[in-house]
Amino acid sequence: MASARNQNKNTPASARRAKLEEARRKERSRERRSRVITITAAVAVLVGLVAGGGYLMSAADEQDEAEEQARTSPVAGEESWDDLTQEHVQTPVDYPMNPPVGGDHNPVWMNCDADVYTEAIPKENAVHSLEHGAVWVTYNDKASQSDIKTLSERVSKTPYSLMSPVSDQKDPLMLSAWGKQLTVKSAADARVAQFFTKYVQGAQTPEPGASCSGGIAK
């Protein structure tokens, strides 16, 4: 009997079953390794997402705090004007400041949807843009080309802003909003970013949300 059993173990069918069982064992082993690797990777990704999400949330909170501080803090060195008139007129206006920051103005605004003008624009139309909440960046021939380039790049990325030369202004670089004006010596001045944050569609805007397109495009 023992001899017969040994013979059965050596039959081709037994060998095939043994090979099949060995293949299944190896497959189960591969599956276990694959599950371990998948679980480990998933845990690593989850940990990374949690850590990254926490970092991004912290960075976003810091950015929000910085912007809130920029909006609520005074801009050092700026000039302010109150009680500016807002009548629509078809004639030139003699403004008390240059560039003007408000007052009577043309019924049509200059396009101020990130518009950079390389030639002078009518001041009466630009003032209308300020009424809509735009920031107007101006420069004269004493401004450096690098500063002009830096500021034009900022304006070209910022809706509710415009830029143009004003040859007879007193300083090389000036920023204006309705009732507000700032002179800077360099485009790298930190007050430039604050002025944009505070006054692009800021609290000083007489007509917030009014269009900055559909006006005059020179």
Short mmCIF file of C-alpha atoms in Angstrom, two decimals:
data_model
loop_
_atom_site.label_atom_id
_atom_site.label_comp_id
_atom_site.label_asym_id
_atom_site.label_seq_id
_atom_site.Cartn_x
_atom_site.Cartn_y
_atom_site.Cartn_z
CA MET A 1 0.00 0.00 0.00
CA ALA A 2 2.77 2.35 0.92
CA SER A 3 4.43 1.63 -2.38
CA ALA A 4 1.20 2.42 -4.22
CA ARG A 5 0.82 5.75 -2.41
CA ASN A 6 4.39 6.70 -3.28
CA GLN A 7 3.68 5.84 -6.89
CA ASN A 8 0.57 8.12 -6.82
CA LYS A 9 2.70 10.99 -5.55
CA ASN A 10 4.95 10.65 -8.54
CA THR A 11 2.25 10.60 -11.18
CA PRO A 12 2.10 13.44 -13.77
CA ALA A 13 -1.19 14.62 -12.26
CA SER A 14 0.39 14.94 -8.82
CA ALA A 15 3.29 16.89 -10.26
CA ARG A 16 0.92 19.25 -12.03
CA ARG A 17 -1.06 19.80 -8.81
CA ALA A 18 2.17 20.50 -6.93
CA LYS A 19 3.27 23.04 -9.53
CA LEU A 20 -0.15 24.66 -9.49
CA GLU A 21 -0.12 24.91 -5.70
CA GLU A 22 3.38 26.41 -5.78
CA ALA A 23 2.26 28.97 -8.39
CA ARG A 24 -0.76 29.87 -6.26
CA ARG A 25 1.47 30.24 -3.20
CA LYS A 26 3.79 32.57 -5.09
CA GLU A 27 0.81 34.57 -6.41
CA ARG A 28 -0.61 34.95 -2.90
CA SER A 29 2.82 36.09 -1.72
CA ARG A 30 3.02 38.66 -4.53
CA GLU A 31 -0.48 39.90 -3.73
CA ARG A 32 0.44 40.31 -0.06
CA ARG A 33 3.55 42.30 -0.99
CA SER A 34 1.53 44.40 -3.44
CA ARG A 35 -1.08 45.17 -0.77
CA VAL A 36 1.61 46.15 1.71
CA ILE A 37 3.26 48.45 -0.86
CA THR A 38 -0.09 49.99 -1.87
CA ILE A 39 -1.13 50.59 1.72
CA THR A 40 2.28 52.06 2.59
CA ALA A 41 2.16 54.37 -0.42
CA ALA A 42 -1.40 55.43 0.38
CA VAL A 43 -0.44 56.22 3.95
CA ALA A 44 2.56 58.23 2.75
CA VAL A 45 0.40 60.16 0.31
CA LEU A 46 -2.22 60.81 2.99
CA VAL A 47 0.41 62.02 5.42
CA GLY A 48 1.84 64.25 2.69
CA LEU A 49 -1.57 65.64 1.84
CA VAL A 50 -2.33 66.35 5.46
CA ALA A 51 1.02 68.04 5.98
CA GLY A 52 0.83 69.86 2.64
CA GLY A 53 -2.75 70.87 3.25
CA GLY A 54 -1.80 72.23 6.63
CA TYR A 55 1.05 74.19 5.07
CA LEU A 56 -1.16 75.56 2.29
CA MET A 57 -3.86 76.53 4.78
CA SER A 58 -1.28 78.25 6.94
CA ALA A 59 0.19 80.08 3.94
CA ALA A 60 -3.28 81.12 2.79
CA ASP A 61 -4.13 82.39 6.27
CA GLU A 62 -0.91 84.41 6.36
CA GLN A 63 -1.68 85.85 2.91
CA ASP A 64 -5.19 86.81 4.00
CA GLU A 65 -3.81 88.47 7.13
CA ALA A 66 -1.22 90.39 5.10
CA GLU A 67 -3.87 91.62 2.65
CA GLU A 68 -6.20 92.61 5.47
CA GLN A 69 -3.41 94.57 7.13
CA ALA A 70 -2.61 96.27 3.80
CA ARG A 71 -6.26 97.28 3.38
CA THR A 72 -6.71 98.59 6.90
CA SER A 73 -3.34 100.29 7.46
CA PRO A 74 -2.59 103.80 6.14
CA VAL A 75 -0.22 104.05 3.19
CA ALA A 76 2.78 105.96 4.46
CA GLY A 77 3.38 109.22 2.62
CA GLU A 78 0.16 109.28 0.59
CA GLU A 79 -1.85 112.46 0.01
CA SER A 80 -5.63 112.54 0.35
CA TRP A 81 -8.43 114.79 -0.93
CA ASP A 82 -12.02 114.79 0.27
CA ASP A 83 -15.32 116.15 -1.09
CA LEU A 84 -14.34 115.79 -4.74
CA THR A 85 -17.02 116.71 -7.26
CA GLN A 86 -18.33 114.10 -9.68
CA GLU A 87 -20.10 116.00 -12.44
CA HIS A 88 -19.92 114.80 -16.05
CA VAL A 89 -18.55 117.51 -18.33
CA GLN A 90 -17.57 117.70 -21.99
CA THR A 91 -14.93 120.41 -21.53
CA PRO A 92 -11.35 120.26 -20.21
CA VAL A 93 -11.05 120.43 -16.41
CA ASP A 94 -8.42 122.42 -14.52
CA TYR A 95 -7.54 119.99 -11.74
CA PRO A 96 -5.78 121.19 -8.57
CA MET A 97 -3.43 118.19 -8.55
CA ASN A 98 -1.43 116.45 -11.28
CA PRO A 99 -2.24 113.72 -12.08
CA PRO A 100 -5.81 114.35 -10.94
CA VAL A 101 -7.34 112.04 -8.35
CA GLY A 102 -10.97 113.06 -8.73
CA GLY A 103 -13.36 115.85 -9.59
CA ASP A 104 -15.56 116.57 -12.59
CA HIS A 105 -14.76 114.32 -15.52
CA ASN A 106 -15.72 113.17 -18.99
CA PRO A 107 -18.83 110.99 -19.25
CA VAL A 108 -16.74 108.17 -20.80
CA TRP A 109 -13.98 106.42 -18.87
CA MET A 110 -10.63 105.18 -20.13
CA ASN A 111 -10.54 101.42 -20.31
CA CYS A 112 -8.90 100.30 -17.09
CA ASP A 113 -9.06 96.54 -17.35
CA ALA A 114 -5.29 96.04 -16.93
CA ASP A 115 -4.63 98.55 -19.70
CA VAL A 116 -1.11 99.90 -20.27
CA TYR A 117 -0.99 103.01 -22.48
CA THR A 118 2.35 104.11 -23.92
CA GLU A 119 1.08 107.57 -24.87
CA ALA A 120 -0.62 110.28 -22.82
CA ILE A 121 -4.35 109.83 -22.23
CA PRO A 122 -7.05 112.45 -21.53
CA LYS A 123 -7.07 113.16 -17.81
CA GLU A 124 -10.81 113.77 -17.75
CA ASN A 125 -11.39 110.20 -18.96
CA ALA A 126 -8.82 108.74 -16.58
CA VAL A 127 -10.55 110.41 -13.62
CA HIS A 128 -13.73 108.63 -14.62
CA SER A 129 -11.76 105.37 -14.38
CA LEU A 130 -10.74 106.29 -10.83
CA GLU A 131 -14.40 106.84 -10.02
CA HIS A 132 -14.95 103.19 -11.00
CA GLY A 133 -12.29 102.05 -8.51
CA ALA A 134 -9.19 101.89 -10.72
CA VAL A 135 -5.61 102.61 -9.70
CA TRP A 136 -3.78 104.79 -12.22
CA VAL A 137 0.01 104.42 -12.48
CA THR A 138 1.80 107.34 -14.15
CA TYR A 139 5.40 108.24 -14.95
CA ASN A 140 7.45 110.94 -16.63
CA ASP A 141 10.65 110.86 -18.68
CA LYS A 142 12.80 110.70 -15.53
CA ALA A 143 11.49 107.26 -14.60
CA SER A 144 13.85 104.36 -15.30
CA GLN A 145 12.94 101.84 -17.97
CA SER A 146 13.24 99.00 -15.45
CA ASP A 147 10.71 100.68 -13.14
CA ILE A 148 8.36 101.34 -16.05
CA LYS A 149 8.63 97.69 -17.12
CA THR A 150 8.00 96.37 -13.60
CA LEU A 151 4.96 98.58 -13.06
CA SER A 152 3.54 97.86 -16.51
CA GLU A 153 3.77 94.13 -15.77
CA ARG A 154 1.86 94.62 -12.53
CA VAL A 155 -0.83 96.70 -14.22
CA SER A 156 -1.18 94.25 -17.11
CA LYS A 157 -2.09 91.55 -14.56
CA THR A 158 -4.48 93.67 -12.49
CA PRO A 159 -8.09 94.37 -13.52
CA TYR A 160 -9.25 97.85 -12.48
CA SER A 161 -5.88 99.43 -13.15
CA LEU A 162 -4.29 101.46 -15.95
CA MET A 163 -0.95 103.07 -16.70
CA SER A 164 0.19 105.94 -18.87
CA PRO A 165 2.88 108.62 -19.15
CA VAL A 166 2.19 112.09 -17.70
CA SER A 167 5.09 114.22 -18.84
CA ASP A 168 4.36 117.24 -16.61
CA GLN A 169 3.90 115.43 -13.29
CA LYS A 170 6.31 116.49 -10.55
CA ASP A 171 7.79 113.05 -9.73
CA PRO A 172 9.00 110.17 -11.92
CA LEU A 173 6.60 107.56 -10.49
CA MET A 174 3.14 108.22 -9.05
CA LEU A 175 0.10 106.11 -8.17
CA SER A 176 -3.40 107.57 -8.00
CA ALA A 177 -6.83 106.36 -6.88
CA TRP A 178 -9.98 108.36 -6.23
CA GLY A 179 -8.93 110.92 -3.61
CA LYS A 180 -5.55 109.25 -3.02
CA GLN A 181 -2.06 109.72 -4.43
CA LEU A 182 1.38 108.28 -3.69
CA THR A 183 4.85 109.10 -4.99
CA VAL A 184 7.49 106.36 -4.97
CA LYS A 185 11.13 106.39 -5.99
CA SER A 186 11.18 102.78 -7.15
CA ALA A 187 8.79 100.14 -8.42
CA ALA A 188 10.24 97.88 -5.72
CA ASP A 189 8.81 100.11 -2.96
CA ALA A 190 6.59 97.91 -0.76
CA ARG A 191 3.96 100.67 -0.73
CA VAL A 192 3.20 99.96 -4.40
CA ALA A 193 1.73 96.56 -3.53
CA GLN A 194 -0.12 98.05 -0.57
CA PHE A 195 -1.59 100.84 -2.71
CA PHE A 196 -2.94 98.30 -5.19
CA THR A 197 -4.32 96.05 -2.45
CA LYS A 198 -5.95 98.93 -0.62
CA TYR A 199 -7.35 100.96 -3.51
CA VAL A 200 -8.17 98.66 -6.44
CA GLN A 201 -11.95 98.60 -5.96
CA GLY A 202 -11.22 99.88 -2.46
CA ALA A 203 -13.44 101.59 0.09
CA GLN A 204 -12.71 105.00 -1.48
CA THR A 205 -14.41 103.98 -4.76
CA PRO A 206 -17.47 106.17 -5.51
CA GLU A 207 -18.93 103.63 -7.95
CA PRO A 208 -17.72 100.16 -6.94
CA GLY A 209 -18.32 97.46 -9.52
CA ALA A 210 -18.77 99.88 -12.41
CA SER A 211 -17.19 98.66 -15.62
CA CYS A 212 -13.55 99.18 -16.56
CA SER A 213 -14.12 98.04 -20.15
CA GLY A 214 -16.31 99.43 -22.90
CA GLY A 215 -14.87 102.94 -22.56
CA ILE A 216 -12.09 104.60 -24.54
CA ALA A 217 -9.14 102.48 -25.62
CA LYS A 218 -6.41 104.71 -27.03
#
